[in-house]
CSV table of C-alpha atoms in Angstrom, one decimal:
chain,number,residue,atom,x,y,z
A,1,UNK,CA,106.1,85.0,89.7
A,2,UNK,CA,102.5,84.8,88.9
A,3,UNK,CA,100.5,87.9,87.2
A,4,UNK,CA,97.6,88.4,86.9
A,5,UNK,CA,97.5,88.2,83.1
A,6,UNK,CA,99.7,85.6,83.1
A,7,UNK,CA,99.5,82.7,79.7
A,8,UNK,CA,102.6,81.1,80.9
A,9,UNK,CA,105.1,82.7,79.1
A,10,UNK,CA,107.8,84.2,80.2
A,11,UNK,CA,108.3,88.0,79.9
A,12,UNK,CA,111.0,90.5,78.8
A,13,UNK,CA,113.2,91.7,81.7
A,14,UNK,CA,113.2,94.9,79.7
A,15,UNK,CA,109.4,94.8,78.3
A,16,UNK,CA,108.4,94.4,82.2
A,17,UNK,CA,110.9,97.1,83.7
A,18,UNK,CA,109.6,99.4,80.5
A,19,UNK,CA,105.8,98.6,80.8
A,20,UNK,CA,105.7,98.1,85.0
A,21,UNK,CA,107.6,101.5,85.1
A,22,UNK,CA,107.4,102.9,88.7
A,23,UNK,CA,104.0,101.2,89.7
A,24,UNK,CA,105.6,99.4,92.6
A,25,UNK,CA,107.4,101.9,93.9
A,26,UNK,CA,103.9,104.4,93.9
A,27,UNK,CA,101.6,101.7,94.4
A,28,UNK,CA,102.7,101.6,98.0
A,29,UNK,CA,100.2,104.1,98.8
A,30,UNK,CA,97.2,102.3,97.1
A,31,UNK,CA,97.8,98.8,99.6
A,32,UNK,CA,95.3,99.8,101.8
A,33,UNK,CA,92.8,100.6,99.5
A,34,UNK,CA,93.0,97.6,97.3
A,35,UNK,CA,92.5,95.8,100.5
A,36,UNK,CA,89.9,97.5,101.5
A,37,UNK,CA,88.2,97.1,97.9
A,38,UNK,CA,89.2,93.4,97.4
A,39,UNK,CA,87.0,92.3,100.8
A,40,UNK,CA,84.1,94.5,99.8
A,41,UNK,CA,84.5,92.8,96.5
A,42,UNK,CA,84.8,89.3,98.2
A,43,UNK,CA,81.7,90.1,100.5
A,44,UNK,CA,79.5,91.0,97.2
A,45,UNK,CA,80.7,87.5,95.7
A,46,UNK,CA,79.4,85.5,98.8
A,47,UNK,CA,76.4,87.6,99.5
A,48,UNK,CA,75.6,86.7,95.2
A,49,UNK,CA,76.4,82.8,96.5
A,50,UNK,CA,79.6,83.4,94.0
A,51,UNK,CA,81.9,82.3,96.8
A,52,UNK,CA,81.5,80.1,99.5
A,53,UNK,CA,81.4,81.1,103.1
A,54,UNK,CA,84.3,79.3,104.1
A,55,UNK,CA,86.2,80.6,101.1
A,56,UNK,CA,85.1,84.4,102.0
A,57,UNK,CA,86.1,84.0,106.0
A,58,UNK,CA,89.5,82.7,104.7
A,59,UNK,CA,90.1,85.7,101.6
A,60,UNK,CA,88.9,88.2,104.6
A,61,UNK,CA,91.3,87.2,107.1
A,62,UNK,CA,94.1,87.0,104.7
A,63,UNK,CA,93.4,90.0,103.1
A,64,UNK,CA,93.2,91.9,106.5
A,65,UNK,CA,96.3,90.6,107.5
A,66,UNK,CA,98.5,91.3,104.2
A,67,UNK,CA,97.1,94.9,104.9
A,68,UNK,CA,98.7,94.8,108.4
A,69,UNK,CA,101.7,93.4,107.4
A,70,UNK,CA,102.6,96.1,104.4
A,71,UNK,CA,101.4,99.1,106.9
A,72,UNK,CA,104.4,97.3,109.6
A,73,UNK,CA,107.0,97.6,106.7
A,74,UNK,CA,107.0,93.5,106.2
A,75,UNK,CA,106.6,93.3,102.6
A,76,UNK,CA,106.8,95.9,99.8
A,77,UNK,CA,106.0,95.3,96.1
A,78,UNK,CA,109.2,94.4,93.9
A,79,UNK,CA,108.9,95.0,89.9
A,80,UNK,CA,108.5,91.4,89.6
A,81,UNK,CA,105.1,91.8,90.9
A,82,UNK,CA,104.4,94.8,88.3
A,83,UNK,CA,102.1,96.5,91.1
A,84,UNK,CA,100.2,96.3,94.2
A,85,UNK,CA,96.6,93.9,92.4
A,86,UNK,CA,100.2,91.4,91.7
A,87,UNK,CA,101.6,91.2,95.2
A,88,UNK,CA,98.4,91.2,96.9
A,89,UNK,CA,96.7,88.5,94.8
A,90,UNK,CA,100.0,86.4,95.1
A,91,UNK,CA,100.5,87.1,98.5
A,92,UNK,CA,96.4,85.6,98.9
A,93,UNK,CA,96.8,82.5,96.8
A,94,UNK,CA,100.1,81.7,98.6
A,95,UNK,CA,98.6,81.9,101.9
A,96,UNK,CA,95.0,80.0,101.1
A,97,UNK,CA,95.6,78.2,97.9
A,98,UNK,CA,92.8,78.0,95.3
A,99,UNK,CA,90.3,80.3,97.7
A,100,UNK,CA,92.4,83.3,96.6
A,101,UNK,CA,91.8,82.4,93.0
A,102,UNK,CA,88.5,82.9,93.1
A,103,UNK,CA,88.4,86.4,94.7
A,104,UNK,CA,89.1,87.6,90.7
A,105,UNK,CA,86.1,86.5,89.9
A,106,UNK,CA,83.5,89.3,88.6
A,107,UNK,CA,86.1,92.1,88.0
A,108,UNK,CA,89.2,93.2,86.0
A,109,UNK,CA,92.5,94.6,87.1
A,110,UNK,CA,91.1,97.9,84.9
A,111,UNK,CA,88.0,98.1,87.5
A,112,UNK,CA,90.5,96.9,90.7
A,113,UNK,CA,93.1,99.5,90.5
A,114,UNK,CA,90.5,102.3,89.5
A,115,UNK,CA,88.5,101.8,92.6
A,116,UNK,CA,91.5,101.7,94.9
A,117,UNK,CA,92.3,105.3,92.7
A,118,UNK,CA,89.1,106.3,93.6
A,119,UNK,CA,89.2,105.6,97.0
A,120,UNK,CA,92.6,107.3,97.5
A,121,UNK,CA,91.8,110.1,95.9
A,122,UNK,CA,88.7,110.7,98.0
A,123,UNK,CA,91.1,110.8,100.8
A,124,UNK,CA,93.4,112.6,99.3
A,125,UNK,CA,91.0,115.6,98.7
A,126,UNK,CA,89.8,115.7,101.9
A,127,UNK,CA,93.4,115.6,103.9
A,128,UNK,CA,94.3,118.7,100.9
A,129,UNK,CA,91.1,120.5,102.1
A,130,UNK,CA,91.5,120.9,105.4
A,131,UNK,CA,95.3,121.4,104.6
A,132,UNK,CA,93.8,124.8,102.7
A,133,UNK,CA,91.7,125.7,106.0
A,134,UNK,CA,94.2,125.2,108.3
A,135,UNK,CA,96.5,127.7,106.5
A,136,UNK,CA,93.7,130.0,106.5
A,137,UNK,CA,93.1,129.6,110.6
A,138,UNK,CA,96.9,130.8,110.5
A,139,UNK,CA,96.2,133.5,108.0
A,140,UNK,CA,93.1,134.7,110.7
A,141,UNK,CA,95.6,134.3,113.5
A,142,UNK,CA,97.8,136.5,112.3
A,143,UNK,CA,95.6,138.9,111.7
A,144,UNK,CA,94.4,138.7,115.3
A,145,UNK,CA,98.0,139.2,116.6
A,146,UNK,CA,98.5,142.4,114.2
A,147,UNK,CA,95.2,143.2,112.0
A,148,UNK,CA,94.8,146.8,113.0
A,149,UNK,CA,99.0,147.4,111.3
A,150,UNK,CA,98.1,149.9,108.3
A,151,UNK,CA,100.0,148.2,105.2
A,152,UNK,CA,99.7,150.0,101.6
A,153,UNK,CA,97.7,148.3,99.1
A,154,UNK,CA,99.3,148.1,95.6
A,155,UNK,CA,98.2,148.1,92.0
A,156,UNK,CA,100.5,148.0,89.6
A,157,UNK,CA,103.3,147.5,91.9
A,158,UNK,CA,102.1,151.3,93.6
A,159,UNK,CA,101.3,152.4,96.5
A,160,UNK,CA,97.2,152.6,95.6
A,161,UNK,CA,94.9,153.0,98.8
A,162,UNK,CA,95.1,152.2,102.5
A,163,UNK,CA,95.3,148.8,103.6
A,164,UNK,CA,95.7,146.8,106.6
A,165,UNK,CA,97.3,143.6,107.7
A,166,UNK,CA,93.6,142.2,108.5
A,167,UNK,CA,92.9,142.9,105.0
A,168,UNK,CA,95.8,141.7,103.5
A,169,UNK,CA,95.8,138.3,105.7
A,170,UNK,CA,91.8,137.6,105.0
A,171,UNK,CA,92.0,138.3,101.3
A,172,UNK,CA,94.1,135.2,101.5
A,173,UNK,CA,92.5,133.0,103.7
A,174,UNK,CA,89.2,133.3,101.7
A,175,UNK,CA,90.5,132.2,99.0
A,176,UNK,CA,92.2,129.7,100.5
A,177,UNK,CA,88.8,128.2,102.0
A,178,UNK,CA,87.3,128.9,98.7
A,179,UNK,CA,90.4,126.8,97.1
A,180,UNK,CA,89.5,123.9,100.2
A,181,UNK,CA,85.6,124.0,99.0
A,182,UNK,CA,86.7,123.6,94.9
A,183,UNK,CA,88.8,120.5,96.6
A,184,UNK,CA,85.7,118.9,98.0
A,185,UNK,CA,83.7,119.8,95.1
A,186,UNK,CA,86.2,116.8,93.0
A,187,UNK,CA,83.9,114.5,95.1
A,188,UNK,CA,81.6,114.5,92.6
A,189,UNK,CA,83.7,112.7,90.3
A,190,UNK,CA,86.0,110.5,92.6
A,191,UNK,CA,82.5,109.3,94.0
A,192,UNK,CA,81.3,106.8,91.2
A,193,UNK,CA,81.6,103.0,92.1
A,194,UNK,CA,84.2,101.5,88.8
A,195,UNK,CA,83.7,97.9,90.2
A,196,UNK,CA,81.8,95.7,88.3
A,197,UNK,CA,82.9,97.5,84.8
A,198,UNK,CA,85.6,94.9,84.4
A,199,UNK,CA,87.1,95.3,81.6
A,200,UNK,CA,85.2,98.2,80.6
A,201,UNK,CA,81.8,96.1,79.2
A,202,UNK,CA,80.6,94.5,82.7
A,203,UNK,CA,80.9,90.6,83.6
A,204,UNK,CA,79.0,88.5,81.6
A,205,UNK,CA,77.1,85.6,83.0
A,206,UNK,CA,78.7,86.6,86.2
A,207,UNK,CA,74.9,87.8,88.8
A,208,UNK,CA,77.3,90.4,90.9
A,209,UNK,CA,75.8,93.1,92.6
A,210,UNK,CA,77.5,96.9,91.7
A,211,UNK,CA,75.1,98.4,94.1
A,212,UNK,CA,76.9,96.0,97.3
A,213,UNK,CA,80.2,97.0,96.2
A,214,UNK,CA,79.4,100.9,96.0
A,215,UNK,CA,77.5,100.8,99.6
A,216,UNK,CA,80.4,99.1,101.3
A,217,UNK,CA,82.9,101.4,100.1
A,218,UNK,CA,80.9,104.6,100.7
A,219,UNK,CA,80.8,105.3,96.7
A,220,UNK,CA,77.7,108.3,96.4
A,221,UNK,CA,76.7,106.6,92.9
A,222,UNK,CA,77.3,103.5,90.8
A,223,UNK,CA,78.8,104.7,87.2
A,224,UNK,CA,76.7,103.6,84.3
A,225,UNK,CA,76.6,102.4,82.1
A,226,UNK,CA,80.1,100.4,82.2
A,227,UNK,CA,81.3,101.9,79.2
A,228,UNK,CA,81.1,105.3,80.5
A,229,UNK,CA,83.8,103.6,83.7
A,230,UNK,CA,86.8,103.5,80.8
A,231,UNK,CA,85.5,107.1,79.2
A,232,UNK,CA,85.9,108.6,83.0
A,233,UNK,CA,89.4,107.6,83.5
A,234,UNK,CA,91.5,111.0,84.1
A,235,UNK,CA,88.5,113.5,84.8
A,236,UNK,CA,88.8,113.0,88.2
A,237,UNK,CA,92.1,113.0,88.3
A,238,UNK,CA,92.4,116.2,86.0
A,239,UNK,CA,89.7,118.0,88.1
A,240,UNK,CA,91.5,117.4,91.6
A,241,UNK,CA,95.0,118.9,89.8
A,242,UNK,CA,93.1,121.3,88.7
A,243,UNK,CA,92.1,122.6,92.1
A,244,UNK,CA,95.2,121.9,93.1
A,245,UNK,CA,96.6,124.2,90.8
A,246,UNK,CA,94.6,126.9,91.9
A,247,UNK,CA,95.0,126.4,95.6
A,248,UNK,CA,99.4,126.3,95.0
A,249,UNK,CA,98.9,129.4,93.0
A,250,UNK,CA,97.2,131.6,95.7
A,251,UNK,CA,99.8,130.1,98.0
A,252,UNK,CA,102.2,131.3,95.6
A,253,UNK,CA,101.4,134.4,95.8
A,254,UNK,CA,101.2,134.4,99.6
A,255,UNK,CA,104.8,133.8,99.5
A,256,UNK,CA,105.4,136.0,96.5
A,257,UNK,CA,104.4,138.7,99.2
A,258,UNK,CA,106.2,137.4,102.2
A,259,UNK,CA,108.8,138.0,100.1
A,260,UNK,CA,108.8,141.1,99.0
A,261,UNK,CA,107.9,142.5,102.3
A,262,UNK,CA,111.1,140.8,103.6
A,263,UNK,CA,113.4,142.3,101.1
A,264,UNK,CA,115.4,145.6,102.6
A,265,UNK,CA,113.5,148.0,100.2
A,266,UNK,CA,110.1,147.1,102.1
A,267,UNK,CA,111.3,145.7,105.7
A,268,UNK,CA,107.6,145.1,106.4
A,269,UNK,CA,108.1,141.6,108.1
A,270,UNK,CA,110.1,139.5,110.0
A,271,UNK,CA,110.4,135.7,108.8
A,272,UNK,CA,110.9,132.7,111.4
A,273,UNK,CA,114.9,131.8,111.6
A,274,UNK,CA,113.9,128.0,111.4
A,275,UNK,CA,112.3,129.0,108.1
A,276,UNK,CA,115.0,130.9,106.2
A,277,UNK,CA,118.8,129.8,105.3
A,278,UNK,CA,121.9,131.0,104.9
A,279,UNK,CA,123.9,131.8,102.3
A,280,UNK,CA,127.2,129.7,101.5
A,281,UNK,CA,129.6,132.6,101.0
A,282,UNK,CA,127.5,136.0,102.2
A,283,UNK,CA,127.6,135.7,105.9
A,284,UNK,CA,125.0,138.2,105.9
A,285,UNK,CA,121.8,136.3,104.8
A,286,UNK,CA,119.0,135.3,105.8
A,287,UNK,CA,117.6,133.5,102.6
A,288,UNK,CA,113.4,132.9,102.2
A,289,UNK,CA,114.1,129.4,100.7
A,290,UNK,CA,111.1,127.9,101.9
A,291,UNK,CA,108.6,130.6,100.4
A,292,UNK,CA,110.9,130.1,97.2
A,293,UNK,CA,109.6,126.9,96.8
A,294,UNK,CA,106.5,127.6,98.1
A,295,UNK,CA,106.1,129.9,94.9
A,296,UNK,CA,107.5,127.7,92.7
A,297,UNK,CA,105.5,124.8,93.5
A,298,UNK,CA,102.6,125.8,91.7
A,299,UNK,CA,104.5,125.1,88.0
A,300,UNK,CA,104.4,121.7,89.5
A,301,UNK,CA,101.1,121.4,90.1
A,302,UNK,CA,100.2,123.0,86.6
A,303,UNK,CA,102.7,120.7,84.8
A,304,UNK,CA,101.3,117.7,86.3
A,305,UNK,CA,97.4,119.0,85.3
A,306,UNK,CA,98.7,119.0,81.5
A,307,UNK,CA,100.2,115.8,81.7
A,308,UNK,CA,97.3,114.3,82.6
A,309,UNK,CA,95.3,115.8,80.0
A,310,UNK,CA,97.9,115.1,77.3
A,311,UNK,CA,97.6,111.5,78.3
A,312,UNK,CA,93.9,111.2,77.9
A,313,UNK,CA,93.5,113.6,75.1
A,314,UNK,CA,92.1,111.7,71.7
A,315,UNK,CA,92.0,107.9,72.9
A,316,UNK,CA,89.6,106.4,71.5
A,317,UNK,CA,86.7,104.6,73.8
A,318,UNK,CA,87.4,101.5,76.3
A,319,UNK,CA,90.6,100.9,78.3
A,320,UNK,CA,94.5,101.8,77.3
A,321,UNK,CA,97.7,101.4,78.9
A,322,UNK,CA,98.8,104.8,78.3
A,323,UNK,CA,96.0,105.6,81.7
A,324,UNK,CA,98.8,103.6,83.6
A,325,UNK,CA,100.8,107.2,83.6
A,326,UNK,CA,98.2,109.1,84.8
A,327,UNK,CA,99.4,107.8,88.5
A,328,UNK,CA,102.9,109.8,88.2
A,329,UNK,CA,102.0,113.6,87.5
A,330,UNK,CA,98.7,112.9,89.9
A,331,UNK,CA,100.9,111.2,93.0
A,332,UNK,CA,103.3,114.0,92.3
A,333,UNK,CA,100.7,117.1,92.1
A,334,UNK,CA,99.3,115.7,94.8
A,335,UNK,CA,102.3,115.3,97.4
A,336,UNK,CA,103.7,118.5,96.3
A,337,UNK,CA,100.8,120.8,97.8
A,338,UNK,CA,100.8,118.6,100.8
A,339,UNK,CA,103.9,119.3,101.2
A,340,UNK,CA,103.5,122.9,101.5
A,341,UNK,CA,100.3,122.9,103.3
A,342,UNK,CA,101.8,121.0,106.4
A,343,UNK,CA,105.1,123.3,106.4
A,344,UNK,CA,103.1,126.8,105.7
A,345,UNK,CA,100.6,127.3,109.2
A,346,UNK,CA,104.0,126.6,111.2
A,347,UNK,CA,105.8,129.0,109.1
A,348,UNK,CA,103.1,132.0,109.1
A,349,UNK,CA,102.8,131.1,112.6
A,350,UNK,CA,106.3,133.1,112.9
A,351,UNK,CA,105.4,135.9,110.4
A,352,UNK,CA,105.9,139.4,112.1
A,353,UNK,CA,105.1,142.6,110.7
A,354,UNK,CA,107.7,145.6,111.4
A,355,UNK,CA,105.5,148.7,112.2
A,356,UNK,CA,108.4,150.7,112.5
A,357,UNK,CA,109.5,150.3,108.5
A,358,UNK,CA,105.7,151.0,107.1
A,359,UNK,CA,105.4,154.2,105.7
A,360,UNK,CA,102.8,155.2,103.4
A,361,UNK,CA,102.9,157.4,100.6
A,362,UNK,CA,100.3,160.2,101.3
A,363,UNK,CA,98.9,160.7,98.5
A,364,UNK,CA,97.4,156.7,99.0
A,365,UNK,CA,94.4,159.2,100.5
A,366,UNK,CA,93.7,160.4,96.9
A,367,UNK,CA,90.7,157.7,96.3
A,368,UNK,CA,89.2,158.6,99.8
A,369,UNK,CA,89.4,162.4,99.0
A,370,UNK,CA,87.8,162.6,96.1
A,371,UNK,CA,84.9,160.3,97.8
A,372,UNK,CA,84.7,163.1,100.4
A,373,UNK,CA,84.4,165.7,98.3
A,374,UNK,CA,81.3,163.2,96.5
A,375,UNK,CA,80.1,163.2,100.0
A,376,UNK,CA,80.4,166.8,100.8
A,377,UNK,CA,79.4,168.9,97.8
A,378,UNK,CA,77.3,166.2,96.0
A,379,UNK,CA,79.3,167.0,92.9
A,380,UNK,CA,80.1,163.9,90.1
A,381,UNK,CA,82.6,161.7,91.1
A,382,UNK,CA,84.7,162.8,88.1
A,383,UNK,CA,84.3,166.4,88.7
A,384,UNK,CA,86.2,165.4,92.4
A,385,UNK,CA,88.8,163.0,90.5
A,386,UNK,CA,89.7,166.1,88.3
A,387,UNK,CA,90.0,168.2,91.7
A,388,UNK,CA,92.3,166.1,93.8
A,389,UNK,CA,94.2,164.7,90.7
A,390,UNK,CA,95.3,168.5,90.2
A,391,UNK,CA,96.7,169.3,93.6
A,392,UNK,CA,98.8,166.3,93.2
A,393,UNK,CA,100.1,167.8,89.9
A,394,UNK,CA,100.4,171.2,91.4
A,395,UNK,CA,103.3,169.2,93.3
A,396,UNK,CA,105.2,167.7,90.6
């Protein structure tokens, strides 16, 4: 086995399972990518006269059809080959020889397996985006089906002033599209071309063009200077989390709610059957499982937000390995809300509410009477708060 820092020694079984860690299990997902960055790369070396056509038709074709063959399940990276750069490149040089060799030419596994992040990532933003608006088309929906059902709004877990089911449903969903806009605002960051930075200080005596490389990937900017490449490393990945974390929070407390209003004491809703369990000795229940973990799932995103940040936190400038364990809380942070956003529109989808257990609390008209009496006898707000807060304690 041939890596791509190999000096011909032979390494640790231990060192390798310790440094590799779970990079070819998670790498899976970054194949495509480093294909797709690899030919652009190749295509930049032969348009800078770096490689030869011959040698570029032969890298392309290969290259395309390792991609095929790992999508059709008929190869996956072992810990031998450390991560995905390994298989791939050995997979190339098996295939054409010496050709392969040369594709390395002009860049460093640091600036390879940061634009096949980046390139991920960017599509990873996107799918979670419009995972955050279709939620919110089912958040409308339902308040189409039942928008006009009063509900009581609560402060301080009170019955405060009138509220609706439209209300309730499109105080969520805008936030939700809000959340989906935050996720395509990460662009910003995830959009800087890394190739070309090597190593973190460029490639010396090497004419490559950066610009090629960024305009057949779709990169908005090249980042400059290098330097600034190995600086970057976790911003982009600490900004997605970090809208992330905000978007699994609001849909943790969508489900905190669901919940509540399907506990006996409220009654408000109904929940889908195929989205609640039961219990193993009660026969009685019906549990909320899903919206359980719905709710919990933001600590997961917030836990892997930190992570990241702990990682980068104080290293001094230029490249480390410790940015190798950025990929594990970011894959995880970022397959967790997926998760939920692909299970959520089907679940609200079978969200009733129960008009016959809403009752409201009449004094939840206090707020609107005292803005009458405003209305009526143009007296001070204050002077009206005073009056309507007595009848109530006239009652007690």
């Amino acid at each position: 086995m041939t890596r791509l820092w190999d000096k011909g020694t032979s390494l640790d079984a231990q060192v390798l399972k310790y440094t590799a860690g779970d990079d070819h299990v998670l790498d899976s997902r970054l194949v495509r990518y480093d294909i797709r960055a690899s030919i652009a790369h190749a295509e930049m070396l032969g348009e800078q006269g770096l490689l030869l056509p011959a040698d570029l038709a032969a890298i392309r074709d290969a290259l395309t059809a390792i991609g095929a063959e790992h999508a059709s399940g008929r190869w996956q990276i072992s810990l031998e080959d450390e991560d995905c750069q390994t298989a791939i490149e050995n997979l190339l040089t098996a295939r054409i020889g010496a050709a392969g060799g040369r594709l390395h030419a002009g860049r460093s596994r640091n600036d390879q397996v940061l634009a096949a992040l980046r390139l991920y990532m960017r599509d990873a933003a996107e799918t979670l985006s419009q995972g955050a608006g279709s939620v919110a088309d089912a958040l409308d929906a339902l308040a189409s089906r039942q928008g006009e059902q009063e509900l009581p709004g609560y402060t301080h877990m009170q019955q405060a002033m009138p509220s609706s089911v439209a209300l309730w449903a499109s105080g969520f969903s805008a936030e939700l599209r809000d959340d989906a806009e935050g996720l395509q605002l990460t662009q910003r960051r995830i959009g800087k071309n890394p190739l070309g930075s090597a190593a973190g200080f460029g490639t010396p005596n090497l004419d490559i063009s950066r610009e090629s490389t960024r305009r057949r990937l779709g990169f908005a900017v090249t980042q400059e200077p290098v330097t600034a490449v190995q600086l970057s490393r976790g911003k982009a990945e600490a900004q997605l989390l970090f809208e992330i974390t905000l978007l699994t929070q609001d849909l943790g407390r969508l489900a905190a709610d669901l919940m509540l209003f399907y506990s006996q004491e409220f009654g408000f809703v109904s929940l889908p059957a195929a989205f609640t369990t039961g219990s193993s000795i009660m026969p009685q229940k019906r549990n909320p499982d899903v919206f359980e973990l719905m709710r919990g799932r933001s600590a997961v995103a917030q836990a892997a937000l930190t992570e990241v940040l702990g990682i980068t936190q104080k290293l001094t400038s230029g490249y480390h390995r410790d940015l190798q364990l950025i990929k594990p809380p970011l894959f995880r942070g970022i397959d967790s809300c997926l998760q939920t956003l692909e299970i959520l529109p089907s679940a609200l989808g079978g969200v009733r509410f129960r008009p016959e257990n809403i009752r409201l609390d009449p004094a939840i008209h206090a707020a609107a009477d005292a803005n009458a009496l405003v209305a009526r006898d143009g007296i001070p707000f204050r002077e009206a708060y005073r009056q309507v807060a007595a009848k109530f304690e006239d009652k007690e």
